[in-house]
Coordinates of C-alpha atoms in Angstrom, one line a residue:
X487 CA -138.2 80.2 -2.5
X488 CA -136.2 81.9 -5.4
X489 CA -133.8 83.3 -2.6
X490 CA -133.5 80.0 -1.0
X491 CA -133.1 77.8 -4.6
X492 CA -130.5 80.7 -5.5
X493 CA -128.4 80.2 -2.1
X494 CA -128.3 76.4 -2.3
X495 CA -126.7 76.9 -6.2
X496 CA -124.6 79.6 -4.6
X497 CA -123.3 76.9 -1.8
X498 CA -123.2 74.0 -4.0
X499 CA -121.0 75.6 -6.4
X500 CA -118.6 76.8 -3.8
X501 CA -118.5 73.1 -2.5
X502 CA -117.8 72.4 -6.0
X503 CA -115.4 74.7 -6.4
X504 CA -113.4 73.5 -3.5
X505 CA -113.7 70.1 -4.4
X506 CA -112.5 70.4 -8.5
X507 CA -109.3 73.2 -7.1
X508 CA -108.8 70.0 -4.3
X509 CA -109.0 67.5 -7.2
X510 CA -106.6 69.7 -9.2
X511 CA -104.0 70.3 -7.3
X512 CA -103.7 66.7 -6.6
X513 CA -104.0 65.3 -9.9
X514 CA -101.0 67.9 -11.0
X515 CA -98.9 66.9 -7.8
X516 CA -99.7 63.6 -8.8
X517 CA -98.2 64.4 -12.5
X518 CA -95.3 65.4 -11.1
X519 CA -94.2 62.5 -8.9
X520 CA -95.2 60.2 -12.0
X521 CA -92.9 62.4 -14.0
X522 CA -90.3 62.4 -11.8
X523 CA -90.1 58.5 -11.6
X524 CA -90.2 57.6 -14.9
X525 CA -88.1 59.8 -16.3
X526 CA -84.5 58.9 -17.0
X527 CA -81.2 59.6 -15.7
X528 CA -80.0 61.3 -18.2
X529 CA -82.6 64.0 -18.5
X530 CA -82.3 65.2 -14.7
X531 CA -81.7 68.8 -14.5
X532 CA -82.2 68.9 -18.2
X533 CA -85.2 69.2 -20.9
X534 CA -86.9 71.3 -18.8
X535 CA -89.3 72.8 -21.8
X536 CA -89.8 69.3 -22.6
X537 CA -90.6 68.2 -19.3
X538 CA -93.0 71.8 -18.6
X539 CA -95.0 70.6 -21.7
X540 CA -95.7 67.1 -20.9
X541 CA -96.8 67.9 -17.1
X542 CA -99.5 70.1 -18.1
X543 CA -100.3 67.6 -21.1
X544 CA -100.5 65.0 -18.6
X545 CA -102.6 67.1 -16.0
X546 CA -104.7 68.4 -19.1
X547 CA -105.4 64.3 -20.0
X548 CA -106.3 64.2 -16.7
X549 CA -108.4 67.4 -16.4
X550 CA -110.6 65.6 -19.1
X551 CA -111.4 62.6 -17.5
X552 CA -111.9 64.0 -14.1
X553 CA -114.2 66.6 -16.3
X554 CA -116.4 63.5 -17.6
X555 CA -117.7 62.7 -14.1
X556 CA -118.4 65.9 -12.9
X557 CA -120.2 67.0 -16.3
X558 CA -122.3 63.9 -15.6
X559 CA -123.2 64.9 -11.6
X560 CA -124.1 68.5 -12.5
X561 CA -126.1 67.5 -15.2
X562 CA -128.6 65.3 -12.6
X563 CA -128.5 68.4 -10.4
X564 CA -129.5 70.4 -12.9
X565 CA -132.6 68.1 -14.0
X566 CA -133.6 68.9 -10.4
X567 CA -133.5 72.6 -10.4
X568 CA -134.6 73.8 -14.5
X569 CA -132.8 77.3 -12.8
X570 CA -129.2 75.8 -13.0
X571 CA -126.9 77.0 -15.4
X572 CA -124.0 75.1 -14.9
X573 CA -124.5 73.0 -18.2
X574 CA -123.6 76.0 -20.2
X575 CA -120.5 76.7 -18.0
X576 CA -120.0 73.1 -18.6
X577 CA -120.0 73.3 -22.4
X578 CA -117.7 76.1 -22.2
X579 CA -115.7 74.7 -20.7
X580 CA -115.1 71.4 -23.1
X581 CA -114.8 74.0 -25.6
X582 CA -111.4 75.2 -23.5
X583 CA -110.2 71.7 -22.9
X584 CA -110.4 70.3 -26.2
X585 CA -108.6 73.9 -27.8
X586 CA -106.2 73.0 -25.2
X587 CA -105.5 70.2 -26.7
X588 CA -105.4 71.2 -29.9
X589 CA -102.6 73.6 -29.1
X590 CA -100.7 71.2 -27.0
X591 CA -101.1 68.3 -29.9
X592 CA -99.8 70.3 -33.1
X593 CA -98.1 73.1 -31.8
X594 CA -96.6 72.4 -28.2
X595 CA -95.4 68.5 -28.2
X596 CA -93.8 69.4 -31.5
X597 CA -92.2 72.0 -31.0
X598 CA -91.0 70.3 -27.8
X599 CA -90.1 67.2 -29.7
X600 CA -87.9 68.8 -32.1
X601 CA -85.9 70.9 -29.8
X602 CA -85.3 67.5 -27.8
X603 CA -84.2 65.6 -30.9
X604 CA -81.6 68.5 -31.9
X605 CA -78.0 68.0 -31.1
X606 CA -77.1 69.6 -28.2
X607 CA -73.9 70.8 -29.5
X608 CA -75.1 72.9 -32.0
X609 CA -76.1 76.1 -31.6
X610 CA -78.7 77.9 -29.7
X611 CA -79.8 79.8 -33.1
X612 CA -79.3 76.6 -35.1
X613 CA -81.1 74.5 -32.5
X614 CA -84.1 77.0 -32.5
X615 CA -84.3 77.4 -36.6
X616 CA -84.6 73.6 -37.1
X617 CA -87.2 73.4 -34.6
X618 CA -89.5 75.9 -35.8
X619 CA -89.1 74.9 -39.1
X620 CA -90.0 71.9 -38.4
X621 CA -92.4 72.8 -36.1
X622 CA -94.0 74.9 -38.6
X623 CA -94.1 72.1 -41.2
X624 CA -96.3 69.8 -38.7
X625 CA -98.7 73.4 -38.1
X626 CA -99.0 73.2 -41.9
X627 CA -100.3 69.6 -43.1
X628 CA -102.9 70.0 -40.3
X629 CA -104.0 73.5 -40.7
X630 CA -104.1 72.7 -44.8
X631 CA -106.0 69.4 -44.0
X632 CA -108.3 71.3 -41.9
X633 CA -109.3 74.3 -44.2
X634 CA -109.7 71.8 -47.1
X635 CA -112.3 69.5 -45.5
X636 CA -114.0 72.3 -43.2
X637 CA -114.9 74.3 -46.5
X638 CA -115.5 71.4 -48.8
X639 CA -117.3 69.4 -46.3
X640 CA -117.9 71.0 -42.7
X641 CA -121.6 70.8 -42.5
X642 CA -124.2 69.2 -39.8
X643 CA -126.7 66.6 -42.0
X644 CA -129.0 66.4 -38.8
X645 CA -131.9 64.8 -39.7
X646 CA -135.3 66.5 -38.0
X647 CA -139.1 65.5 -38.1
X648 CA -140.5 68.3 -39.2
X649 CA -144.6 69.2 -38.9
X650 CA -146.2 71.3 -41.0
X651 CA -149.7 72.6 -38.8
X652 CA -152.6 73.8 -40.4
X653 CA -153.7 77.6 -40.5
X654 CA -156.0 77.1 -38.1
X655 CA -153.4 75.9 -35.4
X656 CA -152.1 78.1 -33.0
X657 CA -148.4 78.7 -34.6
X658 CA -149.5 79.6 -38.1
X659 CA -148.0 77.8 -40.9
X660 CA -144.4 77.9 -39.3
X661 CA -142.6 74.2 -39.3
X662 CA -141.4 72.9 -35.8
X663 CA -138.7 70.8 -36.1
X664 CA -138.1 67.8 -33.9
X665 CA -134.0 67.2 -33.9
X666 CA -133.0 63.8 -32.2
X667 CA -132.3 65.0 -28.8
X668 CA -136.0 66.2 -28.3
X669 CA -138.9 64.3 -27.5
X670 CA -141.5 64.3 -30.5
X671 CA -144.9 66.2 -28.9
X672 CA -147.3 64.0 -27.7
X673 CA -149.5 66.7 -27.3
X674 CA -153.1 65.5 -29.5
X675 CA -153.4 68.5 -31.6
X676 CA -149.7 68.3 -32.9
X677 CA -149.9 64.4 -33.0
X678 CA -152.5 64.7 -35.1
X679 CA -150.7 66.5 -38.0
X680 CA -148.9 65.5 -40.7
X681 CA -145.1 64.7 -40.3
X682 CA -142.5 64.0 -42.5
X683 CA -138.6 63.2 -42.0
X684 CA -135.9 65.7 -43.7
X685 CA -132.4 66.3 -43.2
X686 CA -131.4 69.9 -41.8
X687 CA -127.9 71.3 -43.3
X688 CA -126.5 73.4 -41.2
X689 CA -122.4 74.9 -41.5
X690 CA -120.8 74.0 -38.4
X691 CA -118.5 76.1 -36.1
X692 CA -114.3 75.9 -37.0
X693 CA -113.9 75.3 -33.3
X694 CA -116.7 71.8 -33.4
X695 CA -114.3 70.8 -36.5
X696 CA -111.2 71.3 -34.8
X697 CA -113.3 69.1 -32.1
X698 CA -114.6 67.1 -35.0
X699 CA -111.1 66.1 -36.6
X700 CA -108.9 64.9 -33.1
X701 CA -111.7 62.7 -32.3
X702 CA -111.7 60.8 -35.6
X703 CA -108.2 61.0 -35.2
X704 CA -108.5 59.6 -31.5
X705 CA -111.0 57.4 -32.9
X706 CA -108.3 55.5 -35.2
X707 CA -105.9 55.2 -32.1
X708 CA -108.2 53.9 -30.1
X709 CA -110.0 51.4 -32.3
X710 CA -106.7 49.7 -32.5
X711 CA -104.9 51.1 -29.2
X712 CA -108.1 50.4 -27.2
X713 CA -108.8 47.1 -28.9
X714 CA -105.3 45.7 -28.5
X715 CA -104.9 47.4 -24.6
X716 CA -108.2 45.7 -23.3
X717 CA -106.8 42.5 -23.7
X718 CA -102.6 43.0 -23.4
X719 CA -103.0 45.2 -19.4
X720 CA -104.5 42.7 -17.5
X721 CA -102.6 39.7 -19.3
X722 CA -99.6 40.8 -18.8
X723 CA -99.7 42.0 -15.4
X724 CA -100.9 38.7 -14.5
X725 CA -98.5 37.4 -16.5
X726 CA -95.2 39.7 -14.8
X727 CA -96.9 38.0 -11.5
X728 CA -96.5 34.4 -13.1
X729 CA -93.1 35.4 -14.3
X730 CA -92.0 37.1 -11.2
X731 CA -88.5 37.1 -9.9
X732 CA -87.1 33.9 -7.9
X733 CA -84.0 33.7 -5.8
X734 CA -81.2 31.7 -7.9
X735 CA -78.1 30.7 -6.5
X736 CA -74.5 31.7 -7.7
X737 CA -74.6 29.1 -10.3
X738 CA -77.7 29.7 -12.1
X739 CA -77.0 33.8 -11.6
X740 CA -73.5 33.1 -13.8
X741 CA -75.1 30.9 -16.6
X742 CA -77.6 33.0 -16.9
X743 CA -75.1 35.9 -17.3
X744 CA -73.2 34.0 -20.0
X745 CA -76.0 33.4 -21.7
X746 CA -77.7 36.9 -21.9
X747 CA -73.9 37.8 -22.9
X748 CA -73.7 35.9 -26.0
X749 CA -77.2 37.3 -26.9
X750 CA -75.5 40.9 -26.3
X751 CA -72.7 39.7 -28.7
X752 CA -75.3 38.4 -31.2
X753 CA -77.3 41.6 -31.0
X754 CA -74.3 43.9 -31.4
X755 CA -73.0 42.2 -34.4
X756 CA -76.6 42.1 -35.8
X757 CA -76.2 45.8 -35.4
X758 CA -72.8 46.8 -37.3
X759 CA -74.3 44.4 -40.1
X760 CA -77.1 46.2 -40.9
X761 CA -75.2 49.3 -40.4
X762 CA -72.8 48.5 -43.0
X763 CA -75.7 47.1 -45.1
X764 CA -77.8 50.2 -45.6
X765 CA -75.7 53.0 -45.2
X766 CA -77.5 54.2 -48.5
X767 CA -80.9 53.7 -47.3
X768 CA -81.8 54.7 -43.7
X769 CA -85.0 56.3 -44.7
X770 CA -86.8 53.0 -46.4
X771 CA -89.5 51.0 -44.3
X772 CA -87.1 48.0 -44.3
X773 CA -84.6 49.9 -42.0
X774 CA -87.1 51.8 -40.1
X775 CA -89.0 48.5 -39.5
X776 CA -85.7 46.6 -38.4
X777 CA -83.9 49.3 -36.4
X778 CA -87.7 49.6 -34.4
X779 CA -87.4 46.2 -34.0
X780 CA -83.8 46.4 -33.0
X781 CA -84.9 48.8 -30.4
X782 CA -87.3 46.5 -29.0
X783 CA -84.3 43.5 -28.7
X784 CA -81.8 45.7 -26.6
X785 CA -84.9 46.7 -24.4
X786 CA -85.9 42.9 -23.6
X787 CA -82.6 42.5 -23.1
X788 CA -81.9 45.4 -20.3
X789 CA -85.3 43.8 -18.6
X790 CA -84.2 40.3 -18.5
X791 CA -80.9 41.7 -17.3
X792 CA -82.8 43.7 -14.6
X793 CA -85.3 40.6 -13.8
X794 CA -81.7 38.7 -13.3
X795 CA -80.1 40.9 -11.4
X796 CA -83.4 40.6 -8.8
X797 CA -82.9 37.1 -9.1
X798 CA -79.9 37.0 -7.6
X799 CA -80.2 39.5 -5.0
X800 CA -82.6 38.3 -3.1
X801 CA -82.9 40.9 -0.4
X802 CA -84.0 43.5 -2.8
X803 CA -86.8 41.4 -4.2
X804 CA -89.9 43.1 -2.8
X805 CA -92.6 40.6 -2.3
X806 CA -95.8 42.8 -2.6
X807 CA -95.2 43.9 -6.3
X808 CA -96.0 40.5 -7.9
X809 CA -98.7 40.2 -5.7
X810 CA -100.0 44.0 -6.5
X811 CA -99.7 42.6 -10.4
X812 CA -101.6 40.0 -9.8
X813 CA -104.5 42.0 -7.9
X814 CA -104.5 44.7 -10.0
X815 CA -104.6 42.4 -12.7
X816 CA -107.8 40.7 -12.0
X817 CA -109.1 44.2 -11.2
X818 CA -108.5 45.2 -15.0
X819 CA -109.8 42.1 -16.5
X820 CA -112.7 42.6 -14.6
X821 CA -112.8 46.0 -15.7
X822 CA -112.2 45.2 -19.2
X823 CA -115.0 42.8 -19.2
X824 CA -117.3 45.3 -17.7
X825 CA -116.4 47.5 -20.4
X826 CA -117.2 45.0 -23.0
X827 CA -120.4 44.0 -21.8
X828 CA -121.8 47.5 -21.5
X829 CA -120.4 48.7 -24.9
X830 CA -122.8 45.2 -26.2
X831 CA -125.6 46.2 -24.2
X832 CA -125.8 49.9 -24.8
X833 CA -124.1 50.4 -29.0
X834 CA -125.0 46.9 -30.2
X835 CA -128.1 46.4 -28.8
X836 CA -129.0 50.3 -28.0
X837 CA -130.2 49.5 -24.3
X838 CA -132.8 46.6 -25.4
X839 CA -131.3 44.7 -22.2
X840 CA -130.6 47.0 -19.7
X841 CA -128.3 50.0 -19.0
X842 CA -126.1 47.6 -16.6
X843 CA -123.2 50.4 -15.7
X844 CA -124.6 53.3 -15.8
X845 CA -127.6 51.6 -13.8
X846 CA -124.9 50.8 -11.1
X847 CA -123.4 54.3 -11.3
X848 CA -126.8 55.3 -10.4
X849 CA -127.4 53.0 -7.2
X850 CA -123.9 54.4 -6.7
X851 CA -125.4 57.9 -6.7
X852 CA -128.3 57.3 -4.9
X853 CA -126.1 55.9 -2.0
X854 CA -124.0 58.5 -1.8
X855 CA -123.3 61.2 -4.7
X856 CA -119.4 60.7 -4.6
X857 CA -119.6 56.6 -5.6
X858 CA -121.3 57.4 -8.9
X859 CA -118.9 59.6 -9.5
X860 CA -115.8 58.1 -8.8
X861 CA -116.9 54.6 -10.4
X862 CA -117.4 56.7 -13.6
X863 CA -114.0 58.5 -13.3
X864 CA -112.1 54.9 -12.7
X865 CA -113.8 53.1 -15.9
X866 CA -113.1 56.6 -17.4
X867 CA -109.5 56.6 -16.4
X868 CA -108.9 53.0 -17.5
X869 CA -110.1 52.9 -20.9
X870 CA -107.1 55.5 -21.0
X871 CA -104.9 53.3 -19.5
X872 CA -105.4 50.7 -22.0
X873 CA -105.0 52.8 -24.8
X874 CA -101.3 53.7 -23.9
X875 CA -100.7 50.1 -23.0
X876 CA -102.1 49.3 -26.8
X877 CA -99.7 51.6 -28.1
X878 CA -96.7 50.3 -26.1
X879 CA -97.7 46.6 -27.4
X880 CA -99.0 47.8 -31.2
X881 CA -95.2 49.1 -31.5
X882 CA -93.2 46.7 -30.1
X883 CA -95.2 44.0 -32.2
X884 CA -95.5 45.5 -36.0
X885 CA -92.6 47.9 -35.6
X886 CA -93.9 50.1 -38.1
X887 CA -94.0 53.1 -35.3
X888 CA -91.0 54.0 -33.2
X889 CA -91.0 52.1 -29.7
X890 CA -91.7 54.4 -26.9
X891 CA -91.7 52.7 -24.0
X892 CA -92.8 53.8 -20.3
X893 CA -90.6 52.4 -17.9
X894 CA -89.6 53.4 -14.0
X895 CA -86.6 55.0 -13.8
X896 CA -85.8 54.6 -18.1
X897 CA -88.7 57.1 -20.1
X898 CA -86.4 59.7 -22.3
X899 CA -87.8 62.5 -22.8
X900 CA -89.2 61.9 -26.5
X901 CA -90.9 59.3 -25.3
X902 CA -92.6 60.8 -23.0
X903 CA -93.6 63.9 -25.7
X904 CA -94.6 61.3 -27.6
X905 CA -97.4 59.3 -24.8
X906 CA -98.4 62.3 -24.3
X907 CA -99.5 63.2 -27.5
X908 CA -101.5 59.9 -28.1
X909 CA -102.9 60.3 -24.7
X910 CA -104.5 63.8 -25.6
X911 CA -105.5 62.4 -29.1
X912 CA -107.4 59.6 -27.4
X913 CA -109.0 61.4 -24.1
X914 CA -111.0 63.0 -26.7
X915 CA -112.7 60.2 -28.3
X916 CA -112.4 58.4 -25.4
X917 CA -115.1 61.4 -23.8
X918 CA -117.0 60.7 -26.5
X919 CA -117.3 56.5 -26.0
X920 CA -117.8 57.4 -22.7
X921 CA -120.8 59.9 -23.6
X922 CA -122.1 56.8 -25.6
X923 CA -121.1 53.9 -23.4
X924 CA -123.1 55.5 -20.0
X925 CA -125.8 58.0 -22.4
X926 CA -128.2 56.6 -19.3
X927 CA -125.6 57.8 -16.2
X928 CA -124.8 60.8 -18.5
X929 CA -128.1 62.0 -19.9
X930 CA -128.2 65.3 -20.4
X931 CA -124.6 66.7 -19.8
X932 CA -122.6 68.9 -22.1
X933 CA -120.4 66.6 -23.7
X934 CA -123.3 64.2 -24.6
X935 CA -124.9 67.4 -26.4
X936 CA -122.1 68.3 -28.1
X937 CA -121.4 64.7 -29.6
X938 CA -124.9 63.8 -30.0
X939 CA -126.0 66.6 -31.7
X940 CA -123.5 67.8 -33.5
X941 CA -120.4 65.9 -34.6
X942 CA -122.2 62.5 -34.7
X943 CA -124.1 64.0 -37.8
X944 CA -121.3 65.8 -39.8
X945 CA -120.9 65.2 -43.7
X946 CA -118.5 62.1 -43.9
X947 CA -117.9 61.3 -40.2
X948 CA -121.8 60.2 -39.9
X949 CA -121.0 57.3 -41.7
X950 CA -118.4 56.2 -39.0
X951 CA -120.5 57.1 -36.0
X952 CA -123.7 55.4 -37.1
X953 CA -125.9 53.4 -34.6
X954 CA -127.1 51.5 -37.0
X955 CA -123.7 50.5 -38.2
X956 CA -121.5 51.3 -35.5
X957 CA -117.9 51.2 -37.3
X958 CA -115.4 51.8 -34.7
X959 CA -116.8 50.0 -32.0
X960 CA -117.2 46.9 -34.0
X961 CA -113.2 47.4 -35.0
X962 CA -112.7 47.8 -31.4
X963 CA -114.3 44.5 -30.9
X964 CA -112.2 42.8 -33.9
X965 CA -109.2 44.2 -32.8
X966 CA -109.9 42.9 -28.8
X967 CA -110.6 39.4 -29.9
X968 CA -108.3 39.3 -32.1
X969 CA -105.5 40.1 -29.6
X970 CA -107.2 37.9 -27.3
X971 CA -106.8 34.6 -29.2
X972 CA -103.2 35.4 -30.3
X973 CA -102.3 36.1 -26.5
X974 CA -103.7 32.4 -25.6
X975 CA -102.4 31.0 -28.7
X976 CA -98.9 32.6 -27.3
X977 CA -99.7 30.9 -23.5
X978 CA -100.5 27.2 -24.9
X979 CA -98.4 27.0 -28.2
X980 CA -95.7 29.1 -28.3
X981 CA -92.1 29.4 -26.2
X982 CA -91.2 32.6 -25.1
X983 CA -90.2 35.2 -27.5
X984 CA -87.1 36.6 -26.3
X985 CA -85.3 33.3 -26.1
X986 CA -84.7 33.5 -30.5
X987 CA -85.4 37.1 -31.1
X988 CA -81.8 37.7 -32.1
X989 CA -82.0 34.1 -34.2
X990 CA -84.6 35.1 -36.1
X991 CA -83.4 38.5 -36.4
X992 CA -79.9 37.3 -37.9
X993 CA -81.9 34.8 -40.2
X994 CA -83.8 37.9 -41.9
X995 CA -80.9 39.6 -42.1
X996 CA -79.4 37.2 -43.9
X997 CA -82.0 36.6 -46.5
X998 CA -81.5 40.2 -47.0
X999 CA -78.5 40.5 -47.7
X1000 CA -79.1 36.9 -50.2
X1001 CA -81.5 39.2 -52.2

């Protein structure tokens, strides 16, 4: 039997194996070709640091969401056979991936990010100087905010049920502690003892604080990313299908021409103004916030232009991608839905209901091993879609962040660096509301046990990932509704913004220049 058991591990894991280098070399290929279509014009044959970086950030992103659902299949396996080891591989191996992106998020994007922001006529030694420097700088803050709060305040508060036995009882007088991840014995001789709760202090690991600190940090993105995302993807894919492109005649074409022409006039002498006005004060938040905002005009602009160009040629109007917006569309409010009624059912009310997803992933499973799976990975791979789409829409509405948008065929470079970034930041605590989110689908793996048992209960984050007071998932929810009644306040009440951006924009610039 033991040779048997130990030759089905050995052929599982090699199907495994096959299957996760299979996965891997398509999710990198795919990577590539989504690289290669954003990216713009101007940075073929160019950047190619930049461009190295942000592949393997992207495949890395990737890695950890295709990691979820495989963590989560092993770890049912292993329930079956107690002889599996694959849960400690498994932990090791979140260890890697989050270090991994630790390195890529303060040392690699940086230091990629400044040597694409320096002038390309300098030189080589000039251009390398300013970008370790600054480079340096960023390692600094976060290696300095790190040792300060891992030696002031890096400990585990995990609170235990501890049981004192009598002498007479077969353990002596030594305490056995009952941590929230284990069953209290219901065995009658222990149940009969005495218990009382305490709170066990334990100094965690630099490496779980590292862990620890990016997904508090992802946490904040995503509260508000997430929050706004949810609501913004499937709106406005359903709204680009409303909006789509319709054949105009030569007529309409030219007024519409005329029109986005004045608007260019408008914007560009909205643009000398200010530059004349605050030549003496590009670094205040009242230029960032208007030249962000100014950044966000010219690129409505170049997409109406685009739209109107498609307008008028009709032959290049492809039919299916309205359509594909508005299927894919409904497929993300449903998934979005989903995802809200399953973060109610299992944070809110802690599974009182029912489990609802994870209860289909496991109908899923039982089917066939690959559905479970693979309906984990796609709500997995989605709540990271929305968090990207958040950002996009968070910057191009408060403008207190530089606008980075993702568009085919128009992504610079530092844009790109900069996705990149939040996407790593937020796959992290995006692992970790998927851990919570399906704790019934995912009982058991690695990540749940490293969450759960560790970084849920350190000194000062506790408070945040409660479950009696779950913080950030009840700022997700504000931040979802929120968006969600401003979005139909937009659809019923207001006209479309584009139409007196620039108006409004010269009107503030006016009163500035008043005061």
């Amino acid at each position: 039997n033991f040779e048997r058991s130990t030759a089905r591990m050995a052929v599982d894991y090699l199907v495994y194996g096959i299957v996760a280098a299979v996965v891997g070399g398509i999710t990198l290929v795919g990577c590539g070709v989504f690289l290669i279509q954003m990216q713009h014009p101007e940075d073929n044959n160019v950047a190619w640091l930049p461009k190295l970086i942000v592949l393997l950030g992207l495949f890395l992103a990737c890695g950890v969401m295709l990691l979820l659902p495989f963590d989560a299949s092993m770890s049912q396996q292993c329930e079956e056979d107690p002889s599996c080891g694959a849960t400690a591989a498994l932990g090791m191996a979140w260890y890697i991936a989050f270090i991994s992106i630790a390195v890529f998020v303060f040392v690699l994007i940086p230091l990629a990010y400044f040597w694409y922001e320096t002038d390309d006529e300098e030189g080589v030694c000039n251009r390398v100087c300013t970008t370790i420097c600054w480079s340096l700088v960023n390692l600094f803050v976060f290696i300095t905010i790190l040792m300060a709060l891992y030696f002031s305040i890096g400990y585990v508060e995990l609170p235990v049920t501890v049981v004192q036995p009598f002498a007479e009882f077969a353990g002596g007088n030594n305490t056995y502690f009952v941590t929230p991840d284990i069953p209290e014995p219901d065995f009658q001789e222990v149940a009969r003892l005495p218990t009382y709760k305490a709170i066990q202090k334990i100094q965690t690991s630099m490496v779980i604080y590292i862990l620890a600190l990016l997904s508090f940090m992802g946490w904040i993105l995503t509260t508000c990313f997430g929050g706004m995302g949810f609501v913004a993807l499937p709106m406005d894919m359903i709204g680009a299908w409303y909006n789509r492109p319709r054949p105009i005649d030569l007529k309409q074409f030219a007024e519409k021409k005329l029109e986005l022409k004045k608007r260019c006039e408008e914007l560009i002498a909205v643009g000398k103004e200010t530059q004349n006005k605050s030549k003496g004060s590009r670094g205040s938040m009242k230029v960032r916030r208007f030249t962000n905002r100014y950044k966000k005009m010219v690129l409505d602009l170049e997409d109406e232009l685009a739209v109107l160009n498609l307008c008028y040629k009709k032959n290049e109007i492809n039919p299916l991608i309205p359509w594909g917006n508005l299927f894919f569309g409904i497929l993300a409010g449903v998934l979005s839905i989903s995802w809200g009624v399953q973060l109610i059912l299992e944070v809110f009310l802690q599974g009182l209901v029912g489990p609802y997803l994870s209860d289909v992933f496991q109908r899923l499973t039982s089917v066939f091993p690959l559905f479970g799976v693979v309906a984990y990975g796609i709500f997995a791979f989605y709540l990271l879609a929305v968090v990207v789409k958040g950002s996009i829409k968070f910057a191009g509405r408060f403008f207190l962040i530089s606008i980075h948008p993702l568009k085919i065929n128009g992504t610079m470079m530092n844009s790109f660096l900069f996705n990149t970034g939040i996407i790593l930041i937020c796959s992290v605590s995006c692992t970790q509301l998927c851990a919570t989110a399906f704790r019934q689908y995912a009982h058991g793996s690695a990540i749940s046990q490293l969450f759960v048992s560790q970084i849920q209960y350190l000194r000062g984050l506790n408070y945040f990932y409660s479950v009696d007071i779950p913080v950030f998932y009840s700022l997700l929810f504000m931040v979802a509704m929120v968006q969600l009644i401003w979005s139909i306040t937009c659809i019923f009440f207001c006209q479309r913004e584009q139409a007196t951006t620039v108006q409004d924009a010269m009107a503030e610039l006016r009163r500035e220049q008043r005061e």
